[in-house]
Amino acid sequence: MASGGVSVASLWTEVNRCGQNGDYTRALKALTKILHENRDDVTAVHCKIACLIQIGSFKEALNVMNIHSKSLGSEVVFEKAYCEYRLNRVESALKTIEGAPEQSDKLKELYGQVLYRMERYDECKSVYTDLIRNSQDEYEEERKTNLAAVVASMSQWEKAPLEDLGLPESTYELCYNAACTLIGQGQLTEALNKLQQAEELCRVSLADDSDVTEEDIESELAVIHSQMAYVMQLQGRTDEALQLYNQVIKLKPSDVGLLAVTANNIITINKDQNVFDSKKKVKLTNAEGVEYKLVKKQLQAIDLNKALLAMYTNQADQCRKLSSSLQSQNPGHPRPVLIQVAQLCREKQHGRAIELLQQFSDKHPESASGIKLTMAQLYLVQGHVTKACDVLRSIEEFKHKSGMISALVTMYSHEEDIDSAIDVFKQAIEHYQSEQPGSAAHLALVREAANFKLKYGRKKEAISDLEQLWKQNTNDIHTLAQLISAYSLVDTEKAKSLSKHLPSADTMALNVDVDELENSHGATYVRKKGGKVTGENLPKEPGQVEIKKKKKKKKGKLPKNCDPKATPDPERWLPMRERSYYRGKKKGKKKEQIGKGTQGATAGASAELDASKTASSPPTSPRPGSASGSTTAPASNVVPPRQQKPAASGATRKKAPQKKKKGGKGGW
């Protein structure tokens, strides 16, 4: 009997019922009571481990297995490996599986998952191929999906050649993995079509479920849309890609790996622009558990972009910290060093940058090609052309490439070091002479070397190159002429003997009728274009007189308002000041003062009101002894001052609008 009067049998019944209903928490309570009665009950321990796994308590399940390891033995190998796998202890899970006495199908399934997480794709592919071949159950489609994912990863991360395993594309997962395989092969258009097909299959398969909402469908499609945006980004359609990426971000999917990859791709589109948005997106790449969802190359790319973003936002210390961490994780990878060099160049420390590149080149010669090209660029920025040439000539991988030869010859010519430039040609010709004699690249190089030597007056040195070219094609008259010109300075007899191979003047002459050519329309047109052509002097007949044509005289134009009958002023050509009738400008004559004087008075009436200025003006008052009305003067039109309207004051008068000065702003 268990404690509380409940029998062990009834507790097992409770465990069975809860297990069927999926209520693992209540089943766990019943199992705890059973183990309280019998601590070494192996079945109860095994059931407890299963319940803990179902509710996601993987650490507690591992503790139970470690406590009862002696009694359990090898019965819980799968459970232990699964808990270690879910706790991201992949190495421990691999050891547990490999130490199992028997490899069951479910253990092989888990083994394949562990190998995939460890990026051991070849072994993982063999495991799934064997499982599909030797098992037939309801999980066959899932195994094929996992195998397709392995093939896609090999194509993307290891650049493995495409291998047709006969996998179907009946589900959207299989179709999606097939698209990822095509992306790895660089077949972007076909991959985009395959992703659109996967989207349609996903919508059709989820539309049949009534419990699935439109939001659930969009959430399931998020990974497909993100991959479609990635393909568009590779195709250069960045605007469309950015729109799709932002749609995925707005959905806030639960997959932290998907969010991190999408945010990182948005940052790569922004580059050094829209830095504020990039700083917000970079937080999504720091979510918990991201390192377990992505492969090493994805994590490395995210860290590199973080370092570049720190550089663009002028966070020098953060940039150095991230790049140094990347370099310690991947000592032979050149990109962390290049980021450090870029940061040093932004700080104008070119000497320190070159020193850092030289150290990496000495330690890792297998990755030194790109590093040395960067060193040469920095030397050129500083104006050290000869040092840049020395660095370029030390790159064995590109030493005899046509582009490298052209760059070296150009730089040596700029420095007027013709001997070094000729030496570059010499080494390259010797290389092609031993590797690809007589090839088009070899002959083109010899031709360029000969032309270069002739250009700088090195005709003696050009003889061997020209002879080699002429032997390859004896019908090349241009090369033969150059060779004769070069020999004329060294060996005149040889030049004469070679001149015999030149074609005769008759064979080189063109069969052209000169008279017909001169009379052609083209010749006439050319003559007219050059200038007027005078006609031929025909012989004149006796007695014939040459008639001269008279030139027509144009009538002179008269000025406006001119009277032709009046005699013009004889002094009209003289300046006004020098004319006899010029009296000069009158000074001191003031204009009528308008609006000035006493209130009520006007300037126009002041002269009329001044009695002293009129000789016959009658008195304004009656004489003594006379009647007031009989002797008054006759009435005049003068208005008395008090009846006059005052003139407008100076403040209220409108000023005449002044004409604006001509000329631009600030002109004289």
XYZ file of C-alpha atoms in Angstrom:
668
model
C 0.000 0.000 0.000
C 1.184 3.499 -0.801
C 0.946 6.385 1.629
C -2.567 7.767 2.117
C -4.154 4.400 1.573
C -3.777 4.493 -2.242
C -2.532 1.253 -3.764
C 0.366 1.076 -6.195
C -1.919 -0.555 -8.734
C -4.271 2.418 -8.710
C -1.282 4.725 -9.147
C -0.188 2.774 -12.214
C -3.713 3.052 -13.543
C -3.512 6.807 -13.065
C -0.182 6.877 -14.884
C -1.616 4.917 -17.807
C -4.679 7.148 -18.075
C -2.668 10.378 -17.916
C -0.248 9.051 -20.509
C -3.061 8.355 -22.934
C -4.543 11.828 -22.334
C -1.165 13.550 -22.625
C -1.313 14.875 -19.086
C 2.320 14.157 -18.260
C 2.449 16.483 -15.254
C -0.161 14.450 -13.340
C 1.459 11.228 -14.476
C 4.744 12.525 -13.060
C 3.128 13.075 -9.669
C 1.812 9.509 -9.609
C 5.208 8.138 -10.595
C 6.862 10.098 -7.810
C 4.538 8.384 -5.316
C 5.339 4.976 -6.801
C 9.082 5.610 -6.544
C 8.588 6.763 -2.977
C 7.311 3.266 -2.204
C 9.877 1.464 -4.365
C 12.941 3.530 -5.223
C 14.494 0.887 -7.487
C 11.442 0.317 -9.682
C 13.107 0.454 -13.106
C 9.825 0.766 -14.975
C 8.741 3.712 -12.851
C 12.125 5.398 -13.357
C 11.904 4.858 -17.095
C 8.373 6.283 -17.196
C 9.448 9.275 -15.131
C 12.261 10.016 -17.587
C 9.794 9.841 -20.493
C 7.398 12.244 -18.729
C 10.207 14.719 -18.000
C 11.260 14.645 -21.673
C 7.662 15.236 -22.773
C 7.341 18.356 -20.618
C 10.786 19.621 -21.718
C 12.665 19.091 -18.446
C 15.777 17.665 -20.093
C 18.219 18.551 -17.327
C 16.062 16.887 -14.660
C 15.691 13.831 -16.882
C 19.482 13.588 -17.204
C 19.834 13.860 -13.411
C 17.373 10.991 -12.926
C 19.311 8.870 -15.427
C 22.621 9.616 -13.705
C 21.171 8.739 -10.302
C 19.750 5.425 -11.517
C 22.501 4.648 -14.028
C 23.369 1.312 -12.431
C 19.816 -0.009 -12.417
C 18.931 1.353 -15.841
C 22.077 0.271 -17.677
C 21.810 0.652 -21.439
C 18.013 0.806 -21.525
C 17.912 4.618 -21.714
C 20.746 5.271 -24.184
C 18.384 6.918 -26.662
C 16.749 9.071 -23.979
C 20.121 10.195 -22.644
C 21.479 11.058 -26.103
C 18.242 12.889 -26.960
C 18.391 15.002 -23.774
C 22.018 15.898 -24.476
C 21.111 16.819 -28.058
C 18.264 19.065 -26.918
C 20.535 20.720 -24.371
C 22.967 21.487 -27.265
C 25.587 19.137 -25.842
C 26.228 17.711 -29.290
C 29.627 16.199 -28.559
C 28.270 14.335 -25.517
C 25.293 13.100 -27.543
C 27.631 11.758 -30.217
C 29.697 9.852 -27.651
C 26.555 8.375 -26.074
C 25.256 7.164 -29.460
C 28.578 5.744 -30.568
C 28.912 3.912 -27.207
C 25.533 2.203 -27.532
C 25.720 -1.606 -27.745
C 23.068 -1.721 -30.482
C 22.126 0.815 -33.140
C 18.339 0.904 -33.440
C 16.468 2.870 -36.120
C 15.492 5.643 -33.732
C 19.087 5.890 -32.546
C 20.234 6.145 -36.174
C 17.679 8.931 -36.724
C 19.119 10.824 -33.782
C 22.650 10.062 -34.988
C 21.825 11.714 -38.310
C 20.491 14.821 -36.521
C 23.629 15.062 -34.401
C 25.904 14.763 -37.451
C 23.878 17.444 -39.247
C 24.247 19.798 -36.268
C 27.993 19.142 -36.260
C 28.108 19.949 -40.012
C 29.468 16.508 -40.913
C 27.281 16.323 -43.988
C 28.902 13.397 -45.800
C 28.398 11.023 -42.860
C 24.913 12.387 -42.261
C 24.004 11.756 -45.885
C 25.141 8.119 -45.603
C 23.053 7.602 -42.437
C 19.834 8.921 -43.996
C 20.413 7.068 -47.265
C 20.766 3.815 -45.319
C 17.631 4.556 -43.260
C 15.508 5.262 -46.328
C 16.747 2.114 -48.033
C 16.205 -0.241 -45.083
C 13.039 1.049 -43.406
C 9.435 1.460 -44.452
C 7.103 3.277 -42.077
C 5.095 6.471 -41.750
C 8.265 8.550 -41.222
C 9.721 7.921 -44.678
C 8.698 11.344 -45.964
C 10.399 13.064 -43.016
C 13.600 11.123 -43.670
C 13.567 12.220 -47.315
C 13.039 15.808 -46.183
C 16.048 15.556 -43.874
C 18.153 14.021 -46.650
C 17.153 16.866 -48.983
C 18.235 19.342 -46.282
C 21.619 17.621 -46.052
C 22.105 17.820 -49.827
C 21.118 21.521 -49.781
C 23.632 22.255 -47.002
C 26.395 20.462 -48.905
C 25.571 22.528 -51.985
C 25.477 25.853 -50.111
C 28.277 25.541 -47.573
C 30.665 23.043 -49.161
C 29.946 23.840 -52.830
C 29.534 20.128 -53.517
C 28.477 19.155 -57.065
C 24.793 18.537 -57.624
C 23.808 14.894 -57.179
C 20.427 13.524 -58.189
C 19.177 11.194 -55.441
C 15.721 10.830 -56.919
C 14.031 12.743 -54.104
C 10.440 13.821 -54.776
C 9.127 17.385 -54.523
C 5.621 16.525 -53.415
C 5.675 18.651 -50.219
C 6.650 22.258 -49.663
C 9.513 21.198 -47.380
C 11.035 19.006 -50.114
C 10.476 21.725 -52.691
C 12.097 24.328 -50.419
C 15.193 22.157 -49.900
C 15.452 21.592 -53.658
C 15.429 25.382 -54.133
C 18.225 25.787 -51.579
C 20.271 23.226 -53.513
C 19.832 25.289 -56.683
C 20.924 28.437 -54.844
C 24.148 26.694 -53.874
C 24.737 25.855 -57.530
C 24.139 29.469 -58.583
C 20.940 28.705 -60.528
C 19.040 31.658 -59.094
C 16.179 31.903 -61.587
C 15.332 28.201 -61.248
C 15.634 28.495 -57.459
C 13.169 31.399 -57.374
C 10.662 29.426 -59.437
C 11.065 26.460 -57.083
C 10.460 28.692 -54.051
C 7.267 30.042 -55.605
C 6.171 26.450 -56.165
C 6.926 25.669 -52.501
C 4.813 28.657 -51.442
C 1.835 27.397 -53.435
C 2.185 23.879 -51.983
C 2.343 25.316 -48.459
C -0.822 27.367 -48.933
C -2.691 24.403 -50.392
C -1.621 22.001 -47.651
C -2.475 24.391 -44.805
C -5.726 25.631 -46.323
C -7.342 22.220 -45.741
C -6.910 22.581 -41.972
C -9.793 24.620 -40.541
C -7.881 25.397 -37.351
C -5.079 27.150 -39.227
C -5.531 30.914 -39.581
C -4.082 33.228 -42.204
C -1.513 34.443 -39.683
C -0.390 30.856 -39.119
C 0.029 30.385 -42.861
C 2.072 33.590 -43.181
C 4.217 32.518 -40.236
C 4.875 29.168 -41.910
C 5.707 30.928 -45.176
C 8.180 33.293 -43.484
C 11.204 31.064 -44.120
C 10.240 30.683 -47.802
C 9.765 34.451 -48.211
C 13.111 35.150 -46.541
C 14.847 32.777 -48.942
C 13.058 34.385 -51.905
C 14.306 37.774 -50.732
C 17.841 36.365 -50.514
C 17.655 35.189 -54.138
C 16.374 38.631 -55.213
C 19.245 40.259 -53.337
C 21.742 38.062 -55.180
C 20.060 39.066 -58.452
C 20.486 42.756 -57.612
C 16.783 43.408 -56.943
C 17.517 44.976 -53.561
C 14.310 47.037 -53.265
C 12.077 43.992 -53.670
C 14.304 41.965 -51.366
C 14.212 44.648 -48.673
C 10.421 44.778 -48.832
C 10.146 41.002 -48.317
C 12.709 41.039 -45.502
C 10.747 43.717 -43.638
C 7.531 41.702 -44.036
C 9.228 38.737 -42.361
C 10.516 40.931 -39.527
C 7.026 42.368 -38.896
C 5.594 38.851 -38.470
C 7.983 38.288 -35.517
C 8.474 34.554 -36.135
C 9.421 32.326 -33.206
C 12.484 30.984 -35.039
C 15.368 33.118 -33.734
C 17.641 31.771 -36.456
C 15.311 33.024 -39.188
C 15.088 36.445 -37.535
C 18.861 36.688 -37.193
C 19.536 35.788 -40.830
C 16.849 38.171 -42.115
C 18.126 41.056 -39.966
C 21.703 40.395 -41.083
C 20.695 40.490 -44.750
C 18.931 43.822 -44.216
C 22.143 45.187 -42.694
C 24.099 44.063 -45.771
C 21.663 45.965 -47.997
C 21.913 49.124 -45.868
C 25.742 49.014 -45.839
C 26.983 52.417 -44.622
C 23.584 54.028 -45.208
C 20.557 53.990 -42.881
C 22.820 53.138 -39.955
C 20.105 53.777 -37.362
C 17.951 51.009 -38.852
C 20.958 48.686 -38.964
C 21.674 49.288 -35.278
C 18.122 48.244 -34.458
C 18.303 45.164 -36.665
C 21.619 44.013 -35.203
C 19.903 43.434 -31.858
C 17.912 40.601 -33.453
C 21.150 38.774 -34.215
C 22.029 38.706 -30.504
C 18.965 36.689 -29.432
C 19.470 33.756 -27.094
C 19.988 30.424 -28.840
C 20.987 31.856 -32.221
C 24.343 30.086 -32.088
C 22.575 26.700 -32.008
C 20.292 27.477 -34.949
C 22.846 28.588 -37.514
C 25.925 27.041 -39.070
C 29.415 28.362 -38.418
C 29.665 30.255 -41.699
C 26.403 32.075 -41.000
C 27.545 33.063 -37.515
C 30.877 34.201 -38.908
C 29.168 36.362 -41.544
C 26.950 37.958 -38.870
C 29.965 38.754 -36.676
C 31.817 40.272 -39.636
C 28.864 42.518 -40.397
C 28.704 43.567 -36.745
C 32.348 44.632 -36.920
C 31.762 46.555 -40.162
C 28.719 48.284 -38.672
C 30.810 49.303 -35.659
C 33.383 50.762 -38.062
C 30.741 52.716 -40.016
C 29.276 54.096 -36.776
C 32.742 55.253 -35.629
C 32.875 52.762 -32.748
C 36.579 52.073 -33.161
C 37.087 50.131 -29.917
C 34.059 47.917 -30.576
C 35.244 47.278 -34.130
C 38.714 46.262 -32.948
C 37.256 44.025 -30.238
C 34.945 42.179 -32.652
C 37.568 41.782 -35.369
C 40.165 40.529 -32.885
C 37.674 37.975 -31.561
C 36.963 36.809 -35.104
C 40.655 36.518 -35.852
C 41.236 34.373 -32.750
C 38.379 32.061 -33.810
C 39.591 31.880 -37.433
C 43.331 32.626 -37.476
C 43.743 31.901 -41.180
C 40.744 33.926 -42.387
C 41.802 37.234 -43.980
C 38.573 39.225 -43.488
C 39.004 40.046 -39.775
C 42.467 41.415 -40.565
C 41.107 43.443 -43.468
C 38.480 44.994 -41.174
C 41.192 45.967 -38.690
C 43.210 47.465 -41.548
C 40.184 49.420 -42.777
C 39.671 50.844 -39.295
C 43.337 51.853 -39.107
C 43.076 53.559 -42.503
C 40.064 55.550 -41.272
C 42.315 56.693 -38.447
C 45.057 57.623 -40.984
C 47.428 54.968 -39.604
C 48.553 53.549 -42.948
C 51.961 52.462 -41.680
C 50.432 50.387 -38.879
C 47.941 48.904 -41.358
C 50.717 47.769 -43.721
C 52.620 46.273 -40.800
C 49.542 44.272 -39.757
C 49.063 42.991 -43.304
C 52.701 41.964 -43.547
C 52.469 39.983 -40.303
C 49.406 38.084 -41.493
C 51.020 37.425 -44.890
C 54.102 35.917 -43.247
C 52.061 33.667 -40.930
C 49.507 32.524 -43.518
C 51.083 32.456 -46.986
C 48.174 30.370 -48.338
C 45.834 33.352 -47.820
C 48.348 36.053 -48.717
C 47.128 36.910 -52.237
C 44.304 39.243 -51.253
C 46.324 40.621 -48.361
C 49.234 41.573 -50.633
C 46.896 43.271 -53.089
C 45.642 45.404 -50.202
C 49.234 46.169 -49.212
C 50.014 47.331 -52.742
C 46.945 49.580 -52.706
C 48.042 51.184 -49.435
C 51.557 51.764 -50.824
C 50.033 53.478 -53.854
C 47.910 55.682 -51.598
C 51.103 56.788 -49.872
C 52.850 57.359 -53.217
C 55.336 54.467 -52.893
C 54.881 53.073 -56.398
C 58.076 51.004 -56.474
C 57.209 49.282 -53.182
C 53.740 48.521 -54.525
C 55.311 46.918 -57.613
C 57.600 44.789 -55.458
C 54.622 43.519 -53.456
C 52.643 42.718 -56.605
C 55.557 40.817 -58.150
C 55.773 38.656 -55.026
C 52.248 37.258 -55.581
C 52.974 33.977 -57.377
C 49.291 33.307 -58.049
C 48.809 36.472 -60.143
C 52.394 37.081 -61.219
C 51.941 36.135 -64.883
C 48.333 37.212 -65.355
C 47.767 39.699 -68.160
C 46.102 42.204 -65.825
C 48.990 42.066 -63.382
C 51.560 42.486 -66.187
C 49.670 45.492 -67.521
C 49.491 47.099 -64.070
C 53.187 46.548 -63.385
C 54.298 47.904 -66.769
C 52.077 50.970 -66.334
C 53.436 51.726 -62.863
C 57.068 51.196 -63.882
C 56.522 53.452 -66.903
C 55.099 56.109 -64.598
C 58.257 55.895 -62.536
C 60.351 55.949 -65.763
C 61.867 52.598 -64.823
C 61.831 51.109 -68.315
C 64.338 48.349 -67.473
C 62.059 46.913 -64.761
C 59.083 47.048 -67.098
C 61.024 45.133 -69.767
C 62.068 42.619 -67.113
C 58.381 42.032 -66.287
C 57.726 41.289 -69.960
C 60.753 39.010 -70.101
C 59.701 36.863 -67.136
C 56.133 36.597 -68.388
C 57.246 35.571 -71.903
C 59.546 32.913 -70.441
C 56.675 31.555 -68.361
C 54.340 31.279 -71.368
C 57.157 29.903 -73.489
C 57.477 26.952 -71.107
C 53.781 26.514 -70.233
C 51.819 27.576 -73.345
C 54.228 28.032 -76.287
C 52.630 29.509 -79.383
C 49.313 30.231 -77.667
C 47.337 33.389 -78.363
C 48.223 34.785 -74.931
C 51.914 34.086 -75.547
C 52.004 35.821 -78.941
C 49.947 38.757 -77.663
C 52.437 39.227 -74.855
C 55.382 39.129 -77.289
C 53.629 41.703 -79.485
C 53.071 44.047 -76.528
C 56.684 43.642 -75.397
C 57.971 44.509 -78.881
C 55.718 47.566 -79.173
C 56.777 48.740 -75.717
C 60.477 48.456 -76.573
C 60.011 50.271 -79.870
C 58.025 53.010 -78.131
C 60.898 53.740 -75.767
C 63.622 53.447 -78.427
C 64.852 49.982 -77.486
C 64.941 48.697 -81.071
C 67.918 46.397 -80.523
C 66.081 44.630 -77.674
C 62.912 44.406 -79.747
C 64.594 42.416 -82.565
C 64.222 38.984 -80.937
C 60.521 39.585 -80.223
C 59.842 40.832 -83.751
C 61.677 37.873 -85.299
C 59.608 35.479 -83.233
C 56.403 37.178 -84.351
C 57.426 37.236 -88.001
C 58.311 33.544 -87.978
C 54.826 32.792 -86.695
C 53.284 34.756 -89.568
C 55.564 35.580 -92.512
C 52.726 37.425 -94.264
C 52.626 40.089 -91.560
C 54.044 43.080 -93.443
C 53.718 45.423 -90.467
C 55.909 43.227 -88.259
C 58.418 42.818 -91.096
C 58.645 46.587 -91.521
C 59.273 47.004 -87.786
C 61.943 44.315 -87.913
C 63.717 45.978 -90.865
C 63.593 49.324 -89.033
C 65.147 47.757 -85.949
C 67.882 45.947 -87.938
C 68.767 49.144 -89.779
C 70.392 50.391 -86.566
C 72.278 47.164 -85.863
C 72.923 45.234 -89.062
C 72.254 47.009 -92.340
C 73.017 43.917 -94.412
C 70.418 41.950 -92.506
C 67.932 44.784 -93.014
C 68.596 44.711 -96.785
C 68.146 40.970 -96.962
C 64.874 41.185 -95.047
C 63.655 44.009 -97.279
C 63.590 41.519 -100.157
C 60.613 39.905 -98.482
C 58.645 43.103 -98.767
C 56.071 43.102 -101.573
C 56.874 45.146 -104.708
C 55.479 48.601 -105.292
C 53.350 47.313 -108.173
C 51.615 44.752 -106.006
C 51.008 47.321 -103.283
C 49.723 49.995 -105.713
C 46.008 50.419 -105.994
C 44.361 50.161 -109.405
C 42.738 53.588 -109.316
C 41.826 55.864 -112.254
C 42.962 59.284 -111.045
C 40.896 61.241 -113.597
C 37.758 59.350 -112.716
C 38.453 59.920 -109.019
C 38.867 63.677 -109.508
C 35.663 63.959 -111.502
C 33.645 61.945 -109.007
C 30.970 63.582 -106.860
C 32.908 62.892 -103.703
C 35.953 64.800 -104.888
C 33.806 67.775 -106.008
C 32.117 67.861 -102.626
C 35.444 67.833 -100.822
C 36.717 70.727 -102.911
C 33.649 72.814 -102.184
C 34.056 72.145 -98.504
C 37.689 73.287 -98.514
C 36.991 76.600 -100.261
C 35.816 78.198 -103.487
C 37.313 76.699 -106.564
C 37.966 79.044 -109.435
C 37.091 77.836 -112.848
C 39.724 76.898 -115.321
C 41.125 79.747 -117.471
C 39.634 79.019 -120.860
C 41.424 80.453 -123.904
C 39.776 83.713 -124.978
C 38.755 84.323 -128.547
C 40.434 87.230 -130.326
C 38.531 90.454 -129.926
C 36.649 89.251 -126.890
C 36.569 91.849 -124.090
C 36.272 90.865 -120.456
C 33.218 92.492 -118.882
C 33.528 93.581 -115.271
C 30.484 93.361 -113.073
C 29.490 96.525 -111.238
C 28.880 96.295 -107.536
C 25.567 97.626 -106.301
C 25.766 100.367 -103.727
C 23.388 100.203 -100.830
C 21.497 103.342 -99.824
C 22.450 104.703 -96.452
C 19.872 104.618 -93.698
C 18.628 107.925 -92.277
C 17.901 108.371 -88.568
C 14.330 108.498 -87.354
C 12.431 111.803 -87.435
C 14.900 113.161 -89.946
C 13.740 115.866 -92.321
C 15.633 115.383 -95.599
C 14.807 118.991 -96.757
C 16.362 120.628 -93.715
C 20.074 121.361 -93.685
C 21.832 119.208 -91.091
C 23.696 120.792 -88.237
C 27.344 121.133 -89.274
C 28.429 120.720 -85.649
C 26.405 117.536 -85.124
C 29.544 115.428 -84.948
C 31.020 117.442 -82.099
C 30.260 116.717 -78.469
C 27.602 118.981 -76.981
C 30.090 120.784 -74.763
C 32.254 121.783 -77.767
C 29.438 123.228 -79.881
C 29.278 127.000 -80.357
C 25.712 127.313 -79.154
C 26.233 125.358 -75.921
C 25.525 127.547 -72.890
C 25.961 125.002 -70.148
C 23.473 123.886 -67.544
C 21.652 126.591 -65.598
C 22.413 126.379 -61.922
C 20.387 127.738 -59.010
C 17.039 127.524 -60.761
C 14.801 125.799 -58.339
C 11.597 124.098 -59.197
C 8.398 125.387 -57.826
C 8.153 124.598 -54.203
C 5.081 122.498 -53.806
C 3.472 122.136 -50.424
C 5.784 124.636 -48.700
C 4.912 127.898 -46.975
C 2.281 128.974 -44.488
C -0.764 126.851 -43.827
C -3.487 127.448 -46.373
C -1.160 128.992 -48.969
C -0.262 127.526 -52.362
C 2.775 128.130 -54.405
C 0.757 128.533 -57.597
C -1.363 131.379 -56.245
C 1.376 133.212 -54.312
C 2.485 135.244 -57.345
C -1.042 136.335 -58.052
C -1.655 137.357 -54.427
C 1.522 139.484 -54.272
C 0.230 143.050 -54.927
C 3.728 144.477 -55.274
C 4.305 142.508 -58.459
C 1.310 144.018 -60.283
C 1.564 147.696 -61.433
C -2.166 148.394 -61.855
C -3.511 146.589 -58.950
C -6.152 148.619 -57.019
C -5.903 149.175 -53.286
C -7.518 146.598 -51.110
C -8.985 149.108 -48.655
C -11.216 152.188 -49.373
C -9.687 155.643 -49.465
C -10.613 158.129 -46.721
C -13.871 159.924 -47.349
C -15.090 157.497 -50.012
C -17.974 155.063 -49.762
C -17.143 151.484 -48.993
C -18.807 149.964 -52.023
C -18.561 152.719 -54.684
C -14.829 152.880 -55.067
C -13.930 149.120 -54.862
C -11.987 147.431 -57.682
C -13.771 145.066 -60.039
C -14.012 141.429 -58.913
C -11.135 139.075 -59.918
C -10.831 135.247 -60.258
C -8.407 134.992 -57.325
C -9.684 132.725 -54.569
C -9.125 134.035 -51.068
C -6.597 132.153 -48.954
C -9.136 130.908 -46.423
C -11.279 129.409 -49.167
C -8.352 127.588 -50.779
C -7.846 123.894 -50.122
C -4.493 123.099 -48.557
C -1.962 121.325 -50.761
C -0.908 117.778 -49.941
C 1.884 117.672 -47.422
C 5.253 116.206 -48.216
C 4.541 113.167 -46.056
C 1.407 112.168 -47.983
C 2.685 112.744 -51.477
C 3.461 109.642 -53.454
C 7.001 109.344 -54.568
C 7.682 108.462 -58.149
C 8.752 104.813 -58.421
C 12.506 104.565 -58.804
C 13.810 102.493 -61.620
C 15.823 99.459 -60.571
C 19.427 99.382 -61.559
C 20.291 96.946 -64.255
C 22.692 94.124 -63.630
C 22.825 91.038 -61.454
C 23.026 90.790 -57.735
C 25.916 92.711 -56.369
C 26.755 94.127 -59.794
C 28.343 97.501 -60.371
